[in-house]
Short mmCIF file of C-alpha atoms in Angstrom, two decimals:
data_model
loop_
_atom_site.label_atom_id
_atom_site.label_comp_id
_atom_site.label_asym_id
_atom_site.label_seq_id
_atom_site.Cartn_x
_atom_site.Cartn_y
_atom_site.Cartn_z
CA LYS A 1490 -34.69 -18.32 8.94
CA LEU A 1491 -31.30 -17.20 10.32
CA GLY A 1492 -29.11 -14.79 8.45
CA TYR A 1493 -26.16 -12.54 8.60
CA GLN A 1494 -25.27 -9.51 6.35
CA ALA A 1495 -21.65 -8.51 5.99
CA LYS A 1496 -20.11 -5.39 4.43
CA HIS A 1497 -16.85 -6.59 2.85
CA SER A 1498 -15.87 -3.32 1.25
CA GLU A 1499 -17.38 -0.02 0.26
CA LYS A 1500 -19.00 -1.65 -2.83
CA VAL A 1501 -19.33 -5.31 -1.87
CA SER A 1502 -21.63 -6.80 0.74
CA GLY A 1503 -22.74 -10.39 1.32
CA THR A 1504 -25.93 -12.00 2.68
CA TYR A 1505 -25.70 -15.43 4.29
CA MET A 1506 -28.79 -17.35 5.35
CA LEU A 1507 -29.73 -20.70 6.90
CA LEU A 1508 -33.11 -21.94 5.66
CA PRO A 1509 -34.86 -24.64 7.68
CA LYS A 1510 -38.14 -25.65 6.31
CA LEU A 1511 -41.14 -27.63 7.44
CA ALA A 1512 -42.69 -29.11 4.20
CA SER A 1513 -45.48 -31.53 5.12
CA ASP A 1514 -49.21 -32.48 5.07
CA PHE A 1515 -49.11 -31.99 8.89
CA LYS A 1516 -50.85 -35.27 9.51
CA SER A 1517 -47.97 -36.86 11.17
CA LEU A 1518 -44.64 -35.02 11.66
CA GLY A 1519 -41.29 -36.89 11.40
CA ALA A 1520 -37.81 -36.40 10.09
CA LYS A 1521 -38.86 -36.51 6.41
CA ASP A 1522 -41.12 -33.51 6.98
CA PHE A 1523 -38.07 -31.16 7.73
CA GLN A 1524 -35.67 -29.78 5.10
CA LEU A 1525 -32.52 -27.70 5.50
CA GLY A 1526 -31.23 -25.17 3.00
CA GLY A 1527 -28.96 -22.22 2.65
CA LEU A 1528 -28.27 -19.17 0.55
CA ALA A 1529 -25.24 -16.96 -0.11
CA LEU A 1530 -25.71 -13.74 -2.08
CA TYR A 1531 -23.14 -11.11 -2.94
CA LYS A 1532 -24.04 -7.52 -3.93
CA ILE A 1533 -21.81 -5.20 -5.84
CA LYS A 1534 -22.78 -1.55 -5.75
CA LYS A 1535 -21.90 0.42 -8.91
CA SER A 1536 -23.88 3.44 -7.93
CA GLU A 1537 -26.82 4.47 -5.58
CA LEU A 1538 -29.16 3.50 -8.48
CA PHE A 1539 -27.52 0.29 -9.82
CA LYS A 1540 -26.32 -2.97 -8.15
CA TYR A 1541 -25.21 -6.33 -9.29
CA HIS A 1542 -25.73 -9.51 -7.36
CA ALA A 1543 -24.69 -13.15 -7.61
CA GLY A 1544 -24.83 -16.20 -5.38
CA LEU A 1545 -26.00 -19.79 -4.84
CA TYR A 1546 -29.11 -21.39 -3.31
CA TYR A 1547 -29.21 -24.92 -1.86
CA ASN A 1548 -31.94 -27.09 -0.30
CA GLY A 1549 -32.11 -30.71 0.65
CA GLU A 1550 -35.33 -31.49 -1.24
CA LEU A 1551 -37.11 -34.80 -0.90
CA PHE A 1552 -36.18 -35.71 -4.39
CA GLY A 1553 -32.43 -35.07 -3.71
CA PRO A 1554 -29.89 -32.27 -3.44
CA PHE A 1555 -31.07 -29.12 -5.21
CA VAL A 1556 -28.74 -26.24 -6.20
CA VAL A 1557 -29.56 -23.10 -8.10
CA PRO A 1558 -27.02 -20.43 -9.18
CA LEU A 1559 -28.33 -16.79 -8.78
CA LEU A 1560 -27.43 -13.85 -10.95
CA GLY A 1561 -29.17 -10.49 -11.27
CA PHE A 1562 -29.30 -6.77 -10.73
CA TYR A 1563 -31.20 -3.87 -9.29
CA TYR A 1564 -31.88 -0.66 -11.01
CA LYS A 1565 -33.86 2.52 -10.26
CA SER A 1566 -34.29 5.48 -12.48
CA GLU A 1567 -33.07 8.91 -11.36
CA ASN A 1568 -36.66 10.25 -11.26
CA LYS A 1569 -37.48 7.14 -8.96
CA LYS A 1570 -40.47 6.13 -11.17
CA PHE A 1571 -38.93 3.10 -12.92
CA GLU A 1572 -37.61 0.05 -10.96
CA ALA A 1573 -36.20 -3.30 -12.15
CA ASN A 1574 -35.12 -6.09 -9.84
CA PHE A 1575 -33.89 -9.37 -11.39
CA THR A 1576 -32.54 -12.48 -9.59
CA LEU A 1577 -32.50 -15.07 -12.29
CA PRO A 1578 -33.60 -17.85 -12.71
CA ILE A 1579 -36.14 -17.47 -9.88
CA TRP A 1580 -37.31 -13.94 -9.78
CA ALA A 1581 -37.76 -10.80 -11.92
CA ASP A 1582 -39.94 -7.69 -11.33
CA VAL A 1583 -40.30 -4.49 -13.38
CA ASN A 1584 -42.62 -1.63 -12.37
CA TYR A 1585 -43.41 1.92 -13.14
CA SER A 1586 -44.89 4.62 -10.92
CA LEU A 1587 -47.86 6.03 -12.69
CA THR A 1588 -48.80 8.28 -9.71
CA ASN A 1589 -47.69 8.73 -6.06
CA TRP A 1590 -50.34 6.14 -5.13
CA MET A 1591 -50.28 3.66 -7.97
CA ASN A 1592 -47.72 1.48 -9.79
CA ILE A 1593 -48.08 -0.80 -12.79
CA GLY A 1594 -45.75 -3.79 -13.30
CA THR A 1595 -45.05 -7.24 -14.32
CA ASN A 1596 -43.09 -10.04 -12.54
CA PHE A 1597 -41.90 -13.63 -12.96
CA SER A 1598 -41.25 -16.22 -10.37
CA ALA A 1599 -40.12 -19.82 -10.62
CA PHE A 1600 -40.71 -22.35 -7.76
CA VAL A 1601 -39.57 -25.82 -7.03
CA ARG A 1602 -40.72 -27.37 -3.74
CA SER A 1603 -41.23 -30.81 -2.35
CA TYR A 1604 -43.66 -31.94 0.54
CA HIS A 1605 -43.84 -35.16 2.40
CA LEU A 1606 -47.03 -37.13 2.49
CA SER A 1607 -46.82 -38.88 5.84
CA GLN A 1608 -49.68 -41.40 5.48
CA SER A 1609 -48.68 -42.76 2.10
CA ASP A 1610 -44.93 -42.96 2.22
CA ALA A 1611 -44.77 -40.54 -0.73
CA TYR A 1612 -43.88 -36.98 -1.45
CA VAL A 1613 -45.24 -34.34 -3.82
CA ALA A 1614 -42.82 -32.32 -6.01
CA LYS A 1615 -44.26 -28.86 -7.04
CA LYS A 1616 -42.86 -27.01 -9.99
CA THR A 1617 -44.23 -23.88 -11.49
CA ASN A 1618 -43.24 -20.74 -13.47
CA GLU A 1619 -45.62 -17.87 -13.08
CA VAL A 1620 -45.84 -14.61 -15.07
CA PHE A 1621 -47.99 -11.84 -13.62
CA GLY A 1622 -49.15 -8.30 -14.49
CA TYR A 1623 -50.25 -6.21 -11.62
CA LEU A 1624 -51.46 -2.91 -10.19
CA GLN A 1625 -50.04 -1.66 -6.88
CA PHE A 1626 -51.84 0.79 -4.65
CA ASN A 1627 -49.74 2.61 -2.18
CA ILE A 1628 -52.41 3.22 0.49
CA LYS A 1629 -50.10 4.79 2.97
CA LYS A 1630 -46.29 4.89 3.49
CA SER A 1631 -46.27 1.35 4.83
CA PHE A 1632 -49.40 -0.24 3.49
CA ILE A 1633 -49.41 -1.70 -0.09
CA PHE A 1634 -52.32 -3.37 -1.82
CA GLN A 1635 -51.69 -5.47 -5.02
CA THR A 1636 -54.10 -6.96 -7.52
CA LYS A 1637 -52.45 -9.53 -9.90
CA VAL A 1638 -53.42 -11.58 -12.79
CA GLY A 1639 -51.06 -14.22 -14.45
CA TYR A 1640 -50.61 -17.45 -16.07
CA SER A 1641 -48.60 -20.65 -14.99
CA ILE A 1642 -46.04 -22.12 -17.42
CA GLY A 1643 -44.87 -25.73 -16.98
CA ARG A 1644 -46.94 -26.22 -13.84
CA SER A 1645 -46.84 -29.70 -12.26
CA TYR A 1646 -47.69 -31.32 -8.90
CA LYS A 1647 -46.26 -34.83 -9.13
CA ALA A 1648 -46.26 -37.47 -6.43
CA TYR A 1649 -43.53 -40.08 -6.03
CA GLU A 1650 -42.63 -42.85 -3.56
CA ASP A 1651 -40.26 -41.70 -0.71
CA ASN A 1652 -37.29 -43.71 -2.03
CA ASP A 1653 -37.77 -42.56 -5.70
CA LYS A 1654 -35.23 -39.79 -6.01
CA THR A 1655 -33.00 -38.02 -8.42
CA ASP A 1656 -29.09 -38.17 -8.14
CA PHE A 1657 -28.78 -34.42 -8.24
CA ALA A 1658 -30.77 -31.30 -9.38
CA PHE A 1659 -29.03 -28.23 -10.74
CA SER A 1660 -31.50 -25.43 -11.39
CA ALA A 1661 -33.94 -26.75 -14.11
CA PHE A 1662 -31.83 -29.83 -14.79
CA ARG A 1663 -32.27 -33.26 -13.15
CA PHE A 1664 -29.61 -35.86 -13.30
CA GLY A 1665 -30.36 -39.57 -12.76
CA ASP A 1666 -34.08 -38.89 -12.87
CA ASN A 1667 -35.92 -42.23 -13.50
CA ARG A 1668 -38.76 -41.60 -11.11
CA THR A 1669 -42.26 -42.99 -11.56
CA VAL A 1670 -45.18 -40.51 -11.30
CA LEU A 1671 -47.95 -41.78 -8.99
CA ASN A 1672 -50.74 -39.28 -10.04
CA PRO A 1673 -52.02 -37.29 -12.95
CA THR A 1674 -50.42 -33.93 -13.26
CA PHE A 1675 -51.99 -30.44 -13.57
CA ASP A 1676 -52.47 -28.32 -16.65
CA ASN A 1677 -51.26 -24.73 -17.01
CA GLY A 1678 -53.86 -22.07 -16.14
CA ILE A 1679 -54.76 -18.54 -15.21
CA ILE A 1680 -53.94 -17.25 -11.75
CA PHE A 1681 -55.55 -14.50 -9.74
CA ARG A 1682 -53.94 -13.10 -6.63
CA VAL A 1683 -54.55 -10.28 -4.15
CA ARG A 1684 -51.89 -9.19 -1.66
CA LEU A 1685 -51.81 -6.81 1.28
CA LEU A 1686 -48.24 -5.86 2.36
CA TYR A 1687 -46.86 -3.91 5.24
CA ARG A 1688 -43.36 -2.31 5.04
CA PHE A 1689 -41.12 -1.54 7.97
CA HIS A 1690 -39.01 1.68 7.43
CA ILE A 1691 -35.79 1.66 9.30
CA LYS A 1692 -33.62 4.79 9.54
CA GLU A 1693 -29.88 4.32 9.37
CA LYS A 1694 -27.87 6.05 12.09
CA LEU A 1695 -25.16 8.46 10.78
#
């Protein structure tokens, strides 16, 4: 990933990223295993505790061009216990600090990905929406341990022939989608996840 963050004014900043991706079964790499995308996101600072953001995500998926508009906000309460971070339609997180070492929260994520299957001249399109409830344990200043339980909504892993594509995809909408599915799909189900995170704390120079 390659990115640049610019401060356009006292209240407006922009993040611009180039997002190359290797999406493959790794059995035989070729040009179809590489994808190129990008992101532009603008943030508008209303106060130290509240910010808007809006932008656009693009990726050259194997099923065709894929564009997602992004709109959201970030909010933190004055007592620093409640936090909300929304970047719709792909991400949302709300959490509350029960103690200095434990948070309780819920989050939502929506993913659309495609992976090339090199030995069968086909690709898999993955689509899922996941809702989680979680407990977060702040072990030290930089180490975070999360236990999560959730449920998938509209989960599918569908295989298509390489040349079977859509004309254009805009967020959840597909235009010119007459593709033929080559495999049985997956049902929705419960998801369990455990995460160990490390945060870098960078001090700004005055």
